[in-house]
Amino acid sequence: MDEHHDHAIALSIAQAVEADAELIAALIREDEQARRDHEFAMQLEEDSDATPETDDDGDHVGLDDETYHTLHAFNVAVQPSENTEVEMELSDEEDHDDMSFGEEDETECGSNPDEDFEGDADDQSDCTASQEDFSYMDEDEIQAEETQPDETQTEDAEKTNEERDADEHPGTADQFPKDEVYDAPCSHGMCQPCLIRSIQTAMKDESIFPPKCCGQAIPVDNTNAFITEDLLTEYDNKREEFETTKRTYCSDKACSAFIPTRLIEDGIARCTRCEKRTCLNCLSEAHEGTCTDDPESQRVIRLAEEKGWRRCEQCKNMVELDHGCFHISCRCSYQFCYRCDEKWKTCDCPQWDEEQLMARRAAIAAAAAAPAPAPAAAQRQYHPCRHQGYVRTNALFNYEAEDQAVLSPNDEVAQSKPKTSLGGKKNIVFILTDDQDAVLDSVSYMPKLKEHIIDKGTSFVNHFTTTAICCPSRVALWTGKQPHNTNVTDVNPPYGGFPKFVSQGLNENYLPVWLKEAGYNTYYTGKLFNAHTTNNYNSPYPAGWTGTNFLLDPGTYDYLNPIYQHNQEPPVQHKGVHTSDLISKYAHELLKEAMDSPNPFFVAIAPVAPHSNVNLRRQPGNPSAPLMTIPIPLERHSHLFEGVKIPRTENFNPDSPSGVSWIHKLAQLNDSSVSYLDDFYRARLQALQGVDEIVEQVIKQLEDAGILDETYIIYSSDNGYHLGQHRLPPGKECGFDEDIRVPLFIRGPGVSSGSIENAVTTHIDLAPTILKLAGADLRSDFDGTPIPVLPTQENKRHEHVAVEYWGGAIAEGEIGGFDGKGQIFAQNNTYKGVRIVHEDYNLYYSAWCSNEHELYDLKTDPGQLNNLFPHDDAKASAVLLGTTTGQVLNRLDALMLVLKSCKGNTCIEPWNILHPEGGVTSLKDALQTKFNAFYKEQVKVRFDRCEYGYLIDAEGPQVGYEYREGLEWHHWT
């Protein structure tokens, strides 16, 4: 690929391409005319054997290489028709063989050092790369493969451009007999190939479903004469899936087929593809009895029995009778008797318990007799008073009817109190930036963040994201699950984005939904997920939020032309208005709304800074202008930080290449590129000043309302960022610390001020942490565990982070990409990683889908420049952690084998899988010499092939051996 493969905006780019249609059409006409002129000139030559020149790549006749590759990189197929109009649609081809980058595996064919890290070569695997797969070939092999003609190529070379076009596309609509052309609702004619392609494309992406022509839906049911019965059946099935609000998918990850509601009976969903059954309650494989097998459900049931709660027979929710009669009207509308659980009123129970009512009356009277005095400051600031047309009942003005009843003195005191939290629940504000680094020192340029949050709270200096790219990281954060368990592994369909989030059933099963169930009001403003667009924002609407103001594609990263969408109202584009000022305004409004309610609240504020600016509406006449450019700060901040440069660490533009795969092939950056990177760095710092102002605004708003000390404030970023480290152009997606280590600061009631916490924490720990701060029950299926926010909380934690990534890497900015010639997409960036931080060691180990490996000791090599992975016996025997590098690698690889497919508590305590008898909870424990043979013979991590998403059959071995004390090797196996 010669241009972008930025999945983050692949769907949205269609609008930009459409805007350039006139330009592309002009290019096609010019190219065609030039070809005709050339043919005519050749005919005039005396050489009768001369033939007209043709394009090397007949697939994009009429487009210059730069424009064609830009469109193709975004999976946009551009087909010039005879009348020079350009039809654009998402490509229906999902096979990426034509996009091989040409990485060279560092191992020779026939050898595989990862089978035994100590240098043995007993089990060498064969190379599996086919001739068509260039991923394992060097450049000479690729060139030879590409230039070696076959009979088909020879025949094709002799064809004219018109003949090639006819082979690829039989003709335009006006070239077909009338009875072979489908009349679309917009009166355009569509030939059968175009109609079928349009239907197939729409079925692959919910955001463009149903298929349309000129914005009008095509009634596929009326196209029987043009499409096969199988395609119509497939379309009907897909329509049923997209029209189902609460969807169920097969619990078998290898299947994951949609199960329509007509196949669901008695809480069991039957999959017709694999014939397996799925429990509708727990979404796992169907089981006998009620769905109460998980420990968390059992704990709730036991608590209900102790408290005397009742369970609604219809919706299974727990109900507690605080006061009143026994007639219960559940929120599902089912009515039953609290005393005997029978349907109301089919029992002989009394209406109420008179003793209970008397006790309740006594409690109310006792509470009213001696009300607690309100603090003097609160009385002054929050006193209720009557004015013309409104009554002031708190720090903000509530406009009410003038004839409202006058408050009694006790009522006045109750309403004048600053809102703490009902039932001990605290308020929570989460500020989440986009692509903010922790390693490159961006936080040091945010004085308000330091003053109000860092100095007043705790800094978690070993906090990591599990996947260094936006959407998978955010989904992991809001669900508390590893990306391999959410199956949202990219920023765009088919493997990621908001449509994938919905199709995986996560829209009803993430943090805001759980917080609402715990009694919280929930609010969100800013970027939620990628591929959350003006077309799909309401299909369905993101669940769980009391109030929202979302940023939407294609305006998410357009700093000066953002598109926001409030609650379920239509989206609005704000031309010429800076996105940071808008999100500041919306954050203030949502926080005001939250404070007006008596309920505790959770408010998430997600600005896009300091992400690159992405302009999806490039100007006609300049189609090659970069889509991703330097972030645009607010005008009032654009003069700041003159002369500031990227920290010149040892891994910044190093003299020698580092890393593996495509990273190892990067050329050293020249002086102009380095200067550009410094400009980019300053722009990022300037863009973050808008975020810094939001931090101060939130603090002041909470302080003015008297609830700052009752509110937890969390500050973090979805992933990190690199700028010149390892010779990399601007971007993320790598496993280096610049990309996976992110800021995390927390302040709030009981949190230590100005302290530093060294515990290893990850994004999948944040959802459990927030639920714990909210006083809500934790979920048994969390892959993460609560962070020790308070000094009183237990601080014994694991030392590992499971890192994973699928798909390509993207070069942002304008410095020439990965090859200095505009190559901004690198293939084969799929890898697994394990990051381990302990007071005695600090390691990173990775295995790539090309089966290349990395091992870095960050205690001696913080820049991750010296790859310790052994390619020979000498390296395997080198000393590391008091033993050999090979012995350490055997342990790390076994740990990765568990983590790469872990679920729930296995992700938290993976060593228990390897040592079920206990005694091993860390790498240090596992390095005991008595385990050497066990780890040497353990199943090794490897990939069977590179994929762009989580396809388990490409991921190699999934299960290893368990260690049993005193057994011989044949007993383990």
PDB file of C-alpha atoms in Angstrom, residues 81-248:
ATOM      1  CA  SER A  81     -17.663   4.381 -16.215  1.00  0.00           C
ATOM      2  CA  GLU A  82     -18.056   5.342 -19.838  1.00  0.00           C
ATOM      3  CA  ASN A  83     -19.762   8.649 -19.083  1.00  0.00           C
ATOM      4  CA  THR A  84     -16.847   9.577 -16.772  1.00  0.00           C
ATOM      5  CA  GLU A  85     -19.020   9.678 -13.670  1.00  0.00           C
ATOM      6  CA  VAL A  86     -17.309   8.048 -10.731  1.00  0.00           C
ATOM      7  CA  GLU A  87     -18.990   5.455  -8.588  1.00  0.00           C
ATOM      8  CA  MET A  88     -17.485   5.061  -5.125  1.00  0.00           C
ATOM      9  CA  GLU A  89     -18.248   2.454  -2.558  1.00  0.00           C
ATOM     10  CA  LEU A  90     -16.549   0.492   0.157  1.00  0.00           C
ATOM     11  CA  SER A  91     -14.680  -2.401  -1.391  1.00  0.00           C
ATOM     12  CA  ASP A  92     -16.337  -5.737  -0.936  1.00  0.00           C
ATOM     13  CA  GLU A  93     -12.973  -7.433  -0.961  1.00  0.00           C
ATOM     14  CA  GLU A  94     -11.642  -8.136   2.489  1.00  0.00           C
ATOM     15  CA  ASP A  95      -8.662 -10.175   1.376  1.00  0.00           C
ATOM     16  CA  HIS A  96      -5.527  -8.173   2.035  1.00  0.00           C
ATOM     17  CA  ASP A  97      -3.013 -10.301   0.165  1.00  0.00           C
ATOM     18  CA  ASP A  98      -2.443  -7.441  -2.265  1.00  0.00           C
ATOM     19  CA  MET A  99      -1.363  -5.239   0.611  1.00  0.00           C
ATOM     20  CA  SER A 100       1.658  -7.264   1.741  1.00  0.00           C
ATOM     21  CA  PHE A 101       4.351  -4.929   2.920  1.00  0.00           C
ATOM     22  CA  GLY A 102       7.155  -7.358   2.238  1.00  0.00           C
ATOM     23  CA  GLU A 103       8.524  -7.877   5.705  1.00  0.00           C
ATOM     24  CA  GLU A 104      11.349 -10.366   5.976  1.00  0.00           C
ATOM     25  CA  ASP A 105      11.302 -12.846   8.823  1.00  0.00           C
ATOM     26  CA  GLU A 106      14.584 -12.714  10.651  1.00  0.00           C
ATOM     27  CA  THR A 107      14.750 -16.531  10.706  1.00  0.00           C
ATOM     28  CA  GLU A 108      15.756 -18.594   7.686  1.00  0.00           C
ATOM     29  CA  CYS A 109      13.264 -20.943   6.083  1.00  0.00           C
ATOM     30  CA  GLY A 110      13.205 -24.173   8.024  1.00  0.00           C
ATOM     31  CA  SER A 111      14.311 -22.708  11.375  1.00  0.00           C
ATOM     32  CA  ASN A 112      12.153 -21.448  14.182  1.00  0.00           C
ATOM     33  CA  PRO A 113      14.080 -20.249  17.239  1.00  0.00           C
ATOM     34  CA  ASP A 114      10.934 -19.711  19.285  1.00  0.00           C
ATOM     35  CA  GLU A 115      10.415 -23.483  19.526  1.00  0.00           C
ATOM     36  CA  ASP A 116      13.264 -23.612  22.048  1.00  0.00           C
ATOM     37  CA  PHE A 117      14.723 -20.420  23.437  1.00  0.00           C
ATOM     38  CA  GLU A 118      17.856 -22.198  24.642  1.00  0.00           C
ATOM     39  CA  GLY A 119      19.188 -22.879  21.176  1.00  0.00           C
ATOM     40  CA  ASP A 120      17.898 -26.419  20.533  1.00  0.00           C
ATOM     41  CA  ALA A 121      16.664 -27.091  17.015  1.00  0.00           C
ATOM     42  CA  ASP A 122      14.898 -30.402  17.443  1.00  0.00           C
ATOM     43  CA  ASP A 123      11.483 -29.199  16.348  1.00  0.00           C
ATOM     44  CA  GLN A 124      12.034 -26.945  13.379  1.00  0.00           C
ATOM     45  CA  SER A 125       8.900 -25.943  11.523  1.00  0.00           C
ATOM     46  CA  ASP A 126       8.508 -25.565   7.795  1.00  0.00           C
ATOM     47  CA  CYS A 127       7.935 -22.210   6.208  1.00  0.00           C
ATOM     48  CA  THR A 128       4.261 -21.814   5.367  1.00  0.00           C
ATOM     49  CA  ALA A 129       4.375 -18.717   3.167  1.00  0.00           C
ATOM     50  CA  SER A 130       2.802 -19.330  -0.215  1.00  0.00           C
ATOM     51  CA  GLN A 131       4.035 -17.727  -3.407  1.00  0.00           C
ATOM     52  CA  GLU A 132       1.201 -15.247  -3.195  1.00  0.00           C
ATOM     53  CA  ASP A 133       2.080 -14.220   0.364  1.00  0.00           C
ATOM     54  CA  PHE A 134       5.002 -11.786   0.164  1.00  0.00           C
ATOM     55  CA  SER A 135       5.084 -11.280   3.937  1.00  0.00           C
ATOM     56  CA  TYR A 136       7.936 -13.732   4.342  1.00  0.00           C
ATOM     57  CA  MET A 137       9.945 -12.811   1.196  1.00  0.00           C
ATOM     58  CA  ASP A 138      12.741 -10.358   0.800  1.00  0.00           C
ATOM     59  CA  GLU A 139      12.567  -7.595  -1.790  1.00  0.00           C
ATOM     60  CA  ASP A 140      14.429  -9.550  -4.487  1.00  0.00           C
ATOM     61  CA  GLU A 141      12.061 -12.488  -4.119  1.00  0.00           C
ATOM     62  CA  ILE A 142       9.056 -10.195  -4.294  1.00  0.00           C
ATOM     63  CA  GLN A 143      10.376  -8.505  -7.442  1.00  0.00           C
ATOM     64  CA  ALA A 144      11.041 -11.854  -9.069  1.00  0.00           C
ATOM     65  CA  GLU A 145       7.574 -13.060  -8.148  1.00  0.00           C
ATOM     66  CA  GLU A 146       5.938  -9.927  -9.488  1.00  0.00           C
ATOM     67  CA  THR A 147       7.882  -9.819 -12.774  1.00  0.00           C
ATOM     68  CA  GLN A 148       7.663 -13.509 -13.687  1.00  0.00           C
ATOM     69  CA  PRO A 149       4.923 -13.662 -16.362  1.00  0.00           C
ATOM     70  CA  ASP A 150       2.415 -16.435 -16.804  1.00  0.00           C
ATOM     71  CA  GLU A 151       0.093 -17.154 -19.697  1.00  0.00           C
ATOM     72  CA  THR A 152      -2.711 -15.095 -18.189  1.00  0.00           C
ATOM     73  CA  GLN A 153      -0.431 -12.102 -17.732  1.00  0.00           C
ATOM     74  CA  THR A 154       0.821 -12.395 -21.300  1.00  0.00           C
ATOM     75  CA  GLU A 155      -2.689 -12.458 -22.675  1.00  0.00           C
ATOM     76  CA  ASP A 156      -3.690  -9.525 -20.509  1.00  0.00           C
ATOM     77  CA  ALA A 157      -0.712  -7.463 -21.649  1.00  0.00           C
ATOM     78  CA  GLU A 158      -1.923  -7.736 -25.226  1.00  0.00           C
ATOM     79  CA  LYS A 159      -5.352  -6.346 -24.382  1.00  0.00           C
ATOM     80  CA  THR A 160      -6.297  -2.716 -24.816  1.00  0.00           C
ATOM     81  CA  ASN A 161      -7.514  -0.632 -21.940  1.00  0.00           C
ATOM     82  CA  GLU A 162     -11.094  -0.927 -23.245  1.00  0.00           C
ATOM     83  CA  GLU A 163     -10.817  -4.721 -23.308  1.00  0.00           C
ATOM     84  CA  ARG A 164      -9.465  -4.799 -19.784  1.00  0.00           C
ATOM     85  CA  ASP A 165     -12.280  -2.557 -18.601  1.00  0.00           C
ATOM     86  CA  ALA A 166     -14.803  -4.821 -20.294  1.00  0.00           C
ATOM     87  CA  ASP A 167     -13.350  -7.855 -18.495  1.00  0.00           C
ATOM     88  CA  GLU A 168     -13.588  -6.162 -15.114  1.00  0.00           C
ATOM     89  CA  HIS A 169     -16.933  -4.489 -15.630  1.00  0.00           C
ATOM     90  CA  PRO A 170     -19.239  -5.783 -18.387  1.00  0.00           C
ATOM     91  CA  GLY A 171     -20.649  -2.354 -19.113  1.00  0.00           C
ATOM     92  CA  THR A 172     -22.589   0.583 -17.794  1.00  0.00           C
ATOM     93  CA  ALA A 173     -26.343   0.519 -17.342  1.00  0.00           C
ATOM     94  CA  ASP A 174     -27.078   2.075 -20.728  1.00  0.00           C
ATOM     95  CA  GLN A 175     -25.111  -0.706 -22.468  1.00  0.00           C
ATOM     96  CA  PHE A 176     -27.494  -3.401 -21.189  1.00  0.00           C
ATOM     97  CA  PRO A 177     -30.917  -4.337 -22.568  1.00  0.00           C
ATOM     98  CA  LYS A 178     -33.626  -2.549 -20.609  1.00  0.00           C
ATOM     99  CA  ASP A 179     -34.908  -5.756 -19.029  1.00  0.00           C
ATOM    100  CA  GLU A 180     -31.420  -6.368 -17.588  1.00  0.00           C
ATOM    101  CA  VAL A 181     -31.219  -3.003 -15.813  1.00  0.00           C
ATOM    102  CA  TYR A 182     -32.716  -2.457 -12.385  1.00  0.00           C
ATOM    103  CA  ASP A 183     -34.484   0.873 -11.982  1.00  0.00           C
ATOM    104  CA  ALA A 184     -33.489   2.346  -8.601  1.00  0.00           C
ATOM    105  CA  PRO A 185     -35.940   4.579  -6.695  1.00  0.00           C
ATOM    106  CA  CYS A 186     -33.903   7.618  -7.762  1.00  0.00           C
ATOM    107  CA  SER A 187     -34.572   6.693 -11.441  1.00  0.00           C
ATOM    108  CA  HIS A 188     -30.967   5.633 -12.062  1.00  0.00           C
ATOM    109  CA  GLY A 189     -30.399   2.332 -13.804  1.00  0.00           C
ATOM    110  CA  MET A 190     -28.156  -0.258 -12.155  1.00  0.00           C
ATOM    111  CA  CYS A 191     -26.643  -3.211 -13.953  1.00  0.00           C
ATOM    112  CA  GLN A 192     -26.672  -6.539 -12.154  1.00  0.00           C
ATOM    113  CA  PRO A 193     -22.998  -6.500 -11.026  1.00  0.00           C
ATOM    114  CA  CYS A 194     -23.352  -3.011  -9.529  1.00  0.00           C
ATOM    115  CA  LEU A 195     -26.609  -3.914  -7.790  1.00  0.00           C
ATOM    116  CA  ILE A 196     -25.151  -7.067  -6.271  1.00  0.00           C
ATOM    117  CA  ARG A 197     -22.014  -5.255  -5.128  1.00  0.00           C
ATOM    118  CA  SER A 198     -24.074  -2.501  -3.533  1.00  0.00           C
ATOM    119  CA  ILE A 199     -26.156  -5.060  -1.608  1.00  0.00           C
ATOM    120  CA  GLN A 200     -23.125  -7.081  -0.499  1.00  0.00           C
ATOM    121  CA  THR A 201     -21.273  -3.960   0.661  1.00  0.00           C
ATOM    122  CA  ALA A 202     -24.222  -2.746   2.735  1.00  0.00           C
ATOM    123  CA  MET A 203     -24.547  -6.134   4.422  1.00  0.00           C
ATOM    124  CA  LYS A 204     -20.989  -5.824   5.705  1.00  0.00           C
ATOM    125  CA  ASP A 205     -21.459  -2.455   7.416  1.00  0.00           C
ATOM    126  CA  GLU A 206     -24.508  -1.524   9.445  1.00  0.00           C
ATOM    127  CA  SER A 207     -23.718   2.185   9.118  1.00  0.00           C
ATOM    128  CA  ILE A 208     -24.496   2.105   5.362  1.00  0.00           C
ATOM    129  CA  PHE A 209     -27.359  -0.353   5.527  1.00  0.00           C
ATOM    130  CA  PRO A 210     -29.702  -0.643   3.646  1.00  0.00           C
ATOM    131  CA  PRO A 211     -28.055  -0.213   0.212  1.00  0.00           C
ATOM    132  CA  LYS A 212     -28.827   3.136  -1.339  1.00  0.00           C
ATOM    133  CA  CYS A 213     -28.575   5.015  -4.592  1.00  0.00           C
ATOM    134  CA  CYS A 214     -28.562   8.822  -4.398  1.00  0.00           C
ATOM    135  CA  GLY A 215     -29.411   8.524  -0.713  1.00  0.00           C
ATOM    136  CA  GLN A 216     -32.606   6.535  -1.352  1.00  0.00           C
ATOM    137  CA  ALA A 217     -32.923   3.001  -0.027  1.00  0.00           C
ATOM    138  CA  ILE A 218     -33.055   0.233  -2.607  1.00  0.00           C
ATOM    139  CA  PRO A 219     -36.010  -2.121  -1.954  1.00  0.00           C
ATOM    140  CA  VAL A 220     -34.030  -5.353  -2.224  1.00  0.00           C
ATOM    141  CA  ASP A 221     -37.207  -7.454  -1.957  1.00  0.00           C
ATOM    142  CA  ASN A 222     -38.141  -6.174  -5.408  1.00  0.00           C
ATOM    143  CA  THR A 223     -34.868  -7.187  -7.048  1.00  0.00           C
ATOM    144  CA  ASN A 224     -35.621 -10.929  -7.361  1.00  0.00           C
ATOM    145  CA  ALA A 225     -35.017 -10.859 -11.110  1.00  0.00           C
ATOM    146  CA  PHE A 226     -31.473  -9.564 -10.635  1.00  0.00           C
ATOM    147  CA  ILE A 227     -30.097 -11.375  -7.575  1.00  0.00           C
ATOM    148  CA  THR A 228     -29.957 -14.994  -6.525  1.00  0.00           C
ATOM    149  CA  GLU A 229     -32.283 -16.513  -3.975  1.00  0.00           C
ATOM    150  CA  ASP A 230     -29.290 -17.229  -1.714  1.00  0.00           C
ATOM    151  CA  LEU A 231     -28.251 -13.564  -1.735  1.00  0.00           C
ATOM    152  CA  LEU A 232     -31.815 -12.479  -0.987  1.00  0.00           C
ATOM    153  CA  THR A 233     -31.979 -14.918   1.935  1.00  0.00           C
ATOM    154  CA  GLU A 234     -28.623 -13.660   3.222  1.00  0.00           C
ATOM    155  CA  TYR A 235     -29.863 -10.079   2.928  1.00  0.00           C
ATOM    156  CA  ASP A 236     -33.091 -10.878   4.807  1.00  0.00           C
ATOM    157  CA  ASN A 237     -31.052 -12.475   7.594  1.00  0.00           C
ATOM    158  CA  LYS A 238     -28.752  -9.476   7.822  1.00  0.00           C
ATOM    159  CA  ARG A 239     -31.728  -7.096   7.851  1.00  0.00           C
ATOM    160  CA  GLU A 240     -33.255  -9.064  10.703  1.00  0.00           C
ATOM    161  CA  GLU A 241     -29.978  -8.758  12.614  1.00  0.00           C
ATOM    162  CA  PHE A 242     -29.610  -5.011  12.063  1.00  0.00           C
ATOM    163  CA  GLU A 243     -33.249  -4.358  12.976  1.00  0.00           C
ATOM    164  CA  THR A 244     -32.925  -6.232  16.277  1.00  0.00           C
ATOM    165  CA  THR A 245     -32.223  -3.762  19.080  1.00  0.00           C
ATOM    166  CA  LYS A 246     -31.011  -6.174  21.747  1.00  0.00           C
ATOM    167  CA  ARG A 247     -29.073  -8.804  19.850  1.00  0.00           C
ATOM    168  CA  THR A 248     -27.887 -12.232  20.868  1.00  0.00           C
TER     169      THR A 248
END
